[in-house]
PDB file of C-alpha atoms in Angstrom:
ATOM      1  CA  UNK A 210      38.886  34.340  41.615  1.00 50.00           C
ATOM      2  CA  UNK A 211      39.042  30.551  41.977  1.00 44.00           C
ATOM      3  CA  UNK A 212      36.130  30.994  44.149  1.00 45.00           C
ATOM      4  CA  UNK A 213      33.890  33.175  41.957  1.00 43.00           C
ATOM      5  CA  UNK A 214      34.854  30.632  39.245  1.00 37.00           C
ATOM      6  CA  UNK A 215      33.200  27.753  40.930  1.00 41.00           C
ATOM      7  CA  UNK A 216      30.530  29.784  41.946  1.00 41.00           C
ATOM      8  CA  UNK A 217      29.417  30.093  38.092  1.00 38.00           C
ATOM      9  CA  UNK A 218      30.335  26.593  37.299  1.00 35.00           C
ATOM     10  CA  UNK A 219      28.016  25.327  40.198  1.00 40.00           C
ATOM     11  CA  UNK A 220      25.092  28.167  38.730  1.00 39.00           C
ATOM     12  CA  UNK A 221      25.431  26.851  35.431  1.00 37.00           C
ATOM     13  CA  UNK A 222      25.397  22.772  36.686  1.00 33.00           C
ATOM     14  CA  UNK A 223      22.177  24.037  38.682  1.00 36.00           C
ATOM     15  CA  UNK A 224      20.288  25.574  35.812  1.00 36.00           C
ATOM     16  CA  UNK A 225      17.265  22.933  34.533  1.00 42.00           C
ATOM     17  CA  UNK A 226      16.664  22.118  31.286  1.00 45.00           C
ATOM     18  CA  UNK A 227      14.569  23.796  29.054  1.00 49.00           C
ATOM     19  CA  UNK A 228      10.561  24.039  29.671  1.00 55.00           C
ATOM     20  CA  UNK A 229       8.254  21.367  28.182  1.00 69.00           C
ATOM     21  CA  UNK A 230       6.877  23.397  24.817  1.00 61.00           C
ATOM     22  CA  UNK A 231       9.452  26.314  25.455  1.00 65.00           C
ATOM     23  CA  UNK A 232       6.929  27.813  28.066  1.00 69.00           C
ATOM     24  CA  UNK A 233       7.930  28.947  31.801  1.00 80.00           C
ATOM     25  CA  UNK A 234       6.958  28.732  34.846  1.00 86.00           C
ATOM     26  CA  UNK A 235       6.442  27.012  37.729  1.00 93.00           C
ATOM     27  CA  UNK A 236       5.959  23.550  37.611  1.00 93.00           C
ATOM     28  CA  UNK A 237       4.156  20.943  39.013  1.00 95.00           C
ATOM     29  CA  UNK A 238       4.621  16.898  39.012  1.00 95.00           C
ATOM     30  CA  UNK A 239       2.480  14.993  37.003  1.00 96.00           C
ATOM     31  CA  UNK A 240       2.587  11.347  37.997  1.00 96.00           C
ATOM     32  CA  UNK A 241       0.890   8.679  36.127  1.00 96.00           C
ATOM     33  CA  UNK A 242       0.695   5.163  36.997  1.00 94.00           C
ATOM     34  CA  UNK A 243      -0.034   2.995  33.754  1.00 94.00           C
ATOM     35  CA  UNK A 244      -1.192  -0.640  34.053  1.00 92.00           C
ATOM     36  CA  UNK A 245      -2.096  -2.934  31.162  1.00 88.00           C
ATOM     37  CA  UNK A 246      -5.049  -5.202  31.008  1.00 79.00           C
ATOM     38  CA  UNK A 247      -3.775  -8.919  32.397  1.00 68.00           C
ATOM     39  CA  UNK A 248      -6.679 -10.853  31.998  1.00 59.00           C
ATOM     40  CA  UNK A 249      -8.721 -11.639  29.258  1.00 49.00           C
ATOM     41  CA  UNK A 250     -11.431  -8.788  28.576  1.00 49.00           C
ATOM     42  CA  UNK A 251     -13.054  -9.520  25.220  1.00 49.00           C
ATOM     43  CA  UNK A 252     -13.565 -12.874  23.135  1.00 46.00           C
ATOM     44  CA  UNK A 253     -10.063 -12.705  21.301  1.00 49.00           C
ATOM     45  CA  UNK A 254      -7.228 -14.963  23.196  1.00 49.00           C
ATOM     46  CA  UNK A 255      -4.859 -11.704  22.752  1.00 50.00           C
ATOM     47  CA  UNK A 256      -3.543  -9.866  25.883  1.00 65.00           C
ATOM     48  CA  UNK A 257      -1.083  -7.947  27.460  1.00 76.00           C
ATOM     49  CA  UNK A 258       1.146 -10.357  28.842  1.00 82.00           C
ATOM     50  CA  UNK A 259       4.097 -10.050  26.063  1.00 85.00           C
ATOM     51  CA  UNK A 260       3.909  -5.996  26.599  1.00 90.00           C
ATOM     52  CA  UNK A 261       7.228  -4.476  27.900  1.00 93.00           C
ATOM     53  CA  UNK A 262       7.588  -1.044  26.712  1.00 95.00           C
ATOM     54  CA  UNK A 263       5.593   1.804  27.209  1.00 96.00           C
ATOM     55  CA  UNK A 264       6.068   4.393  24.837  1.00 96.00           C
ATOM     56  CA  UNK A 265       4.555   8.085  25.546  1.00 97.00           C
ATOM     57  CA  UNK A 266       4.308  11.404  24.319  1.00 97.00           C
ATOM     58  CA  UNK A 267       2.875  14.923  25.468  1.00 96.00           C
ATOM     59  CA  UNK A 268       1.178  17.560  23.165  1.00 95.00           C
ATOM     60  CA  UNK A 269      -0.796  20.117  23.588  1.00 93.00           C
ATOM     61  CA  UNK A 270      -3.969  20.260  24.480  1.00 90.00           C
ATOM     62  CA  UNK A 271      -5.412  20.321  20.521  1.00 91.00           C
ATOM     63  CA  UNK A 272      -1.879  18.153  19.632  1.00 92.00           C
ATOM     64  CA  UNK A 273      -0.644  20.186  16.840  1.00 93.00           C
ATOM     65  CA  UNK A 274       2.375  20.495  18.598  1.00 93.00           C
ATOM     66  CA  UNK A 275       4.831  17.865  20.191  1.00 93.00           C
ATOM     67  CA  UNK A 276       6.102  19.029  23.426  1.00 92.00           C
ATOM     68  CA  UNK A 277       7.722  16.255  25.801  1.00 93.00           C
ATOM     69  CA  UNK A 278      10.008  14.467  23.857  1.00 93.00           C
ATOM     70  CA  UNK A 279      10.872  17.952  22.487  1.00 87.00           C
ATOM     71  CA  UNK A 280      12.127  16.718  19.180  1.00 86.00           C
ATOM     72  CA  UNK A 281       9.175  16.215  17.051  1.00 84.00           C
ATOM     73  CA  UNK A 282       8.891  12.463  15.986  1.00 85.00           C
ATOM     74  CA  UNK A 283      10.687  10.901  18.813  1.00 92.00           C
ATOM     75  CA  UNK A 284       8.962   9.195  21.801  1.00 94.00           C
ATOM     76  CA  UNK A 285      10.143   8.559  25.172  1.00 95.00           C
ATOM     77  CA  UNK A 286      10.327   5.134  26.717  1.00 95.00           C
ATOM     78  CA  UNK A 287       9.349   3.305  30.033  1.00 94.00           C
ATOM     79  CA  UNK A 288       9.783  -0.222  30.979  1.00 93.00           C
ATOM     80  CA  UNK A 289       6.697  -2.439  31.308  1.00 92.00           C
ATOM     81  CA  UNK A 290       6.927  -4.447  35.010  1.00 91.00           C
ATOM     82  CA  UNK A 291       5.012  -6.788  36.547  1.00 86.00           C
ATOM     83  CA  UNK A 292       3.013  -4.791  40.116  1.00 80.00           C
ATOM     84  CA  UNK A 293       1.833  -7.432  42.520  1.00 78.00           C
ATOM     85  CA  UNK A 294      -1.420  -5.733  44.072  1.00 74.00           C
ATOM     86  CA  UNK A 295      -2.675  -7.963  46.998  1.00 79.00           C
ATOM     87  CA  UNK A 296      -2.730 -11.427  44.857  1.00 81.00           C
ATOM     88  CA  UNK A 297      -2.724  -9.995  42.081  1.00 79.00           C
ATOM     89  CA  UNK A 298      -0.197  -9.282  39.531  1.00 78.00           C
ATOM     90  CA  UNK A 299      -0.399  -6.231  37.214  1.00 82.00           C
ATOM     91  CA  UNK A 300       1.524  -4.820  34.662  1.00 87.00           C
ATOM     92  CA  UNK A 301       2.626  -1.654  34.474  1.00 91.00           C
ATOM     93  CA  UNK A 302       4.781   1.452  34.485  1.00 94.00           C
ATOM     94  CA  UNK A 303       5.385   4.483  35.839  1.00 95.00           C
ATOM     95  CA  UNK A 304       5.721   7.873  34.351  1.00 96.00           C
ATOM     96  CA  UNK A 305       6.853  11.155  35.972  1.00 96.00           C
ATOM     97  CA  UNK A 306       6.957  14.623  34.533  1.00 95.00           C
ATOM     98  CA  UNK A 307       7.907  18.148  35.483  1.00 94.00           C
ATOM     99  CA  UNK A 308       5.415  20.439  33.780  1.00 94.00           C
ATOM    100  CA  UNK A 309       4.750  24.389  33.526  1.00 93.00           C
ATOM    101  CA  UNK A 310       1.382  24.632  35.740  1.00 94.00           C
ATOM    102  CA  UNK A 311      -1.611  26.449  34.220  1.00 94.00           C
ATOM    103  CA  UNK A 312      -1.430  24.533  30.873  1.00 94.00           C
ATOM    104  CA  UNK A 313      -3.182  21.620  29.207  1.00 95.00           C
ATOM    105  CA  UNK A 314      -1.788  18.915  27.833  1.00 96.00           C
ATOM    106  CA  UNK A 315      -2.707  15.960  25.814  1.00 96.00           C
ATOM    107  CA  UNK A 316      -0.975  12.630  27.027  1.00 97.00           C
ATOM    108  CA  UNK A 317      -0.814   9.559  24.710  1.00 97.00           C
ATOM    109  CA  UNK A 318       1.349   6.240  25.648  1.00 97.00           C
ATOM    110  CA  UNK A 319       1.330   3.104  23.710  1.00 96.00           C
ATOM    111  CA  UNK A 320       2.404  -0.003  24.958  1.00 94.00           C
ATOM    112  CA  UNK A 321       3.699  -3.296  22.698  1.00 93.00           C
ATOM    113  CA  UNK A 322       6.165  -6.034  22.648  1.00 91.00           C
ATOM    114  CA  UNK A 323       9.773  -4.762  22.239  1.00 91.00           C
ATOM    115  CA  UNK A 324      10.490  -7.367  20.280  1.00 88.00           C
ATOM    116  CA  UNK A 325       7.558  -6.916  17.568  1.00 88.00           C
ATOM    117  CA  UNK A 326       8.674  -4.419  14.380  1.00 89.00           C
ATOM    118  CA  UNK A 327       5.223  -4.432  12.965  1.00 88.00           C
ATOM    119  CA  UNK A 328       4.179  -0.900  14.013  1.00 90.00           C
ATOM    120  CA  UNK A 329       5.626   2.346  13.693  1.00 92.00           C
ATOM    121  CA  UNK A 330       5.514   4.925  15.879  1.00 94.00           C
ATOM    122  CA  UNK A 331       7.212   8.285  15.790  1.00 95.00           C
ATOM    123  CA  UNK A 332       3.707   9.881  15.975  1.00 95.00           C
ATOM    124  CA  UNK A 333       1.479   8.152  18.538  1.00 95.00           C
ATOM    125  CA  UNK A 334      -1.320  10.089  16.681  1.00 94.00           C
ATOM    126  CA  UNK A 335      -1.088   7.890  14.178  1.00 92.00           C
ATOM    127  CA  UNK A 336       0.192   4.651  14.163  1.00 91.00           C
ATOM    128  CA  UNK A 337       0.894   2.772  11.608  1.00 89.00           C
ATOM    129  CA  UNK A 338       0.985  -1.081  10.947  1.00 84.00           C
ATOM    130  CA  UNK A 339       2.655  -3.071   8.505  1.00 84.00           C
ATOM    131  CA  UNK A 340       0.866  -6.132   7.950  1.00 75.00           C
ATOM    132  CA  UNK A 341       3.556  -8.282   6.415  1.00 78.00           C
ATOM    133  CA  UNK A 342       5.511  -8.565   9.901  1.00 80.00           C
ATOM    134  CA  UNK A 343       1.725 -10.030  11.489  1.00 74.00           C
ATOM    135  CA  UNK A 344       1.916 -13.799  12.504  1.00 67.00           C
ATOM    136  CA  UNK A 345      -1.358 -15.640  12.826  1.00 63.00           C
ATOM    137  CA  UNK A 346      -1.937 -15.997  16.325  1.00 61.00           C
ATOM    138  CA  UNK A 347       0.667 -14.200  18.099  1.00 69.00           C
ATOM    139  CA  UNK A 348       0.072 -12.343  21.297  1.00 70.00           C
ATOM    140  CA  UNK A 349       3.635 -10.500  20.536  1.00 80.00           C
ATOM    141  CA  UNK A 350       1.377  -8.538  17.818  1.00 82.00           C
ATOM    142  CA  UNK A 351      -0.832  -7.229  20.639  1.00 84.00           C
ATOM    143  CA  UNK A 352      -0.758  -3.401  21.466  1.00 89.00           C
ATOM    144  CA  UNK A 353      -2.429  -0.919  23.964  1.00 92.00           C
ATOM    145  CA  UNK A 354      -3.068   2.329  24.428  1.00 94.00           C
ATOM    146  CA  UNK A 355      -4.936   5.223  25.963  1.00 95.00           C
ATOM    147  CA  UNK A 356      -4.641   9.513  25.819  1.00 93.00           C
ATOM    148  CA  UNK A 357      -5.575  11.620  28.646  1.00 95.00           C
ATOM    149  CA  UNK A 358      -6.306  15.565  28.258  1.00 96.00           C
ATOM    150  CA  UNK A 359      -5.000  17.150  31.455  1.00 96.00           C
ATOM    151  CA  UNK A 360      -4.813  20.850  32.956  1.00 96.00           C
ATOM    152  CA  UNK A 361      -2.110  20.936  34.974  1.00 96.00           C
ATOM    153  CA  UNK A 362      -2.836  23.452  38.331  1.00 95.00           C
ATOM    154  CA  UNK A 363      -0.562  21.655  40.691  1.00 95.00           C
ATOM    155  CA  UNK A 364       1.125  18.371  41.257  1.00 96.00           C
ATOM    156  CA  UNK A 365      -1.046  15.265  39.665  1.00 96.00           C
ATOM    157  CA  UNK A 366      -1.059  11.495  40.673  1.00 97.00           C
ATOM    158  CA  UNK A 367      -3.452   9.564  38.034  1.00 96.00           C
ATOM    159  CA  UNK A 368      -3.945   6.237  37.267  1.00 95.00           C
ATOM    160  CA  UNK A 369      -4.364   5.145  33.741  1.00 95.00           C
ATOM    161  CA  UNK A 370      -5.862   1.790  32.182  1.00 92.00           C
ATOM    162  CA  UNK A 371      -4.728   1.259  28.575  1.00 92.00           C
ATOM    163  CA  UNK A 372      -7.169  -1.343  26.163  1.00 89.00           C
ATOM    164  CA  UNK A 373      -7.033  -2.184  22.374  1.00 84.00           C
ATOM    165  CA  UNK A 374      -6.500   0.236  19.560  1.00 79.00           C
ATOM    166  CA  UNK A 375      -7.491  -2.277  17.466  1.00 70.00           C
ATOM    167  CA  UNK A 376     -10.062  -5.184  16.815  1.00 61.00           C
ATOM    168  CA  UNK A 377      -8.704  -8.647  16.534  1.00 58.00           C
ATOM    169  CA  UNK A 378      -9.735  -9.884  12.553  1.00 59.00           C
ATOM    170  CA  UNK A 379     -10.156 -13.731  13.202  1.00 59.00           C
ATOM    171  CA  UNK A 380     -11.961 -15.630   9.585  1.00 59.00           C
ATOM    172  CA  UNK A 381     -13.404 -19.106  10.341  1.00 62.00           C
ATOM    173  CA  UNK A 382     -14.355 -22.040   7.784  1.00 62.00           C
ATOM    174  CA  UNK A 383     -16.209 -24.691   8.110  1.00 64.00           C
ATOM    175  CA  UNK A 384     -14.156 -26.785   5.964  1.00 62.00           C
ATOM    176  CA  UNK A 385     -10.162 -26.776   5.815  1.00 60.00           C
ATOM    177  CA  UNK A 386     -10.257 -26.742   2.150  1.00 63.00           C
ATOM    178  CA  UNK A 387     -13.200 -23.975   1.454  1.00 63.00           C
ATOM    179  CA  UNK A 388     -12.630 -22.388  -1.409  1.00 70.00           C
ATOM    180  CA  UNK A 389     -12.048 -18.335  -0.471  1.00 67.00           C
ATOM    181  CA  UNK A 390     -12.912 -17.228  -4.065  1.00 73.00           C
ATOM    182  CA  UNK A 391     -10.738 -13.774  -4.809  1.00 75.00           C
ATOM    183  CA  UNK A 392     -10.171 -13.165  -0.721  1.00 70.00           C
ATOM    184  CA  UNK A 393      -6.312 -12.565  -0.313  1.00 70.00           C
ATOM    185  CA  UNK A 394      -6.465 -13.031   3.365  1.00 64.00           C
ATOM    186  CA  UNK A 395      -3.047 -11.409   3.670  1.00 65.00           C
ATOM    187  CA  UNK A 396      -3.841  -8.198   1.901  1.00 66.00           C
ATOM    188  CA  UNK A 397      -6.652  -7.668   4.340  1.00 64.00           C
ATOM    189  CA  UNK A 398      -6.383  -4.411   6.564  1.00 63.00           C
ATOM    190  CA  UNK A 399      -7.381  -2.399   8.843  1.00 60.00           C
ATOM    191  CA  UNK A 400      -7.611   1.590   8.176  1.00 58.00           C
TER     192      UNK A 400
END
């Protein structure tokens, strides 16, 4: 009896965890290596040097509905590292899934400062920015991302390159006291 009791303890330690989506299958791996842009690829100063999260979700293919983290409106996490490649040093992360073969799936990861609280992001889909926590000139205000569609037939090893979701708004005078007229430069936004 002892026996047949460890036996079913050991089955049920051994079962995995419940399908991506609620489908099943078999599975494949999808691997996906994500580096962030290090040097300087457009005239703003901004880049991703202060990034050290990655944030990520999966959906389906037409992303009506959240499947990896399987409770709608949460996101998983990676850590952002510095990857020396020959000379050079990267950034990046790596993220590994287990995923029912013979679907497709919309991947989205978004990658920001830790320790900036200016964006919100329980729906990748849609992020949203609140403008009062910007500083002038910070880098820690910087963000990145990128979305892949992906069938998945068997196991996957793709490299993805995150840029800008957003334009850098810079306004220049020619004099330090021009007069703005009615501009409220810190109501200005970006929809």
């Amino acid at each position: 009896i002892a026996a047949a009791v460890a036996a079913m303890f050991m089955a049920g330690s051994c079962q995995k965890e419940q399908p991506i989506g609620g489908v099943k299958g078999p599975e494949a791996t999808v691997t996906f290596t994500v580096d962030l842009p290090v040097s300087v690829q457009t005239k703003s100063i901004s880049q991703a040097e202060y990034a050290d999260v990655l944030l990520y979700q999966v959906w389906n293919s037409d992303q009506t509905k959240q499947l990896y983290p399987i409770q709608d409106g949460e996101v998983a996490k990676a850590e952002v590292v510095d990857v020396k490649v020959g000379n050079e040093v990267k950034k990046g992360a790596t993220v590994q899934l287990s995923l029912v073969k013979d679907q497709t799936y919309t991947f989205i990861f978004w990658a920001q400062s830790s320790q900036f609280k200016g964006f919100s992001t329980p729906d990748l889909r849609n992020v949203k920015m609140d403008y009062s926590k910007f500083g002038a000139n910070s880098d820690y205000c910087d963000a990145f991302y990128a979305h892949e569609v992906l069938t998945v037939s068997g196991p996957i090893e793709q490299t993805i390159t995150l840029t800008r979701p957003f334009a850098q708004l810079n306004f220049g005078t020619s004099k330090m006291s021009s007069d703005l007229g009615d501009i409220n430069l810190e109501a200005v936004q970006v929809e």
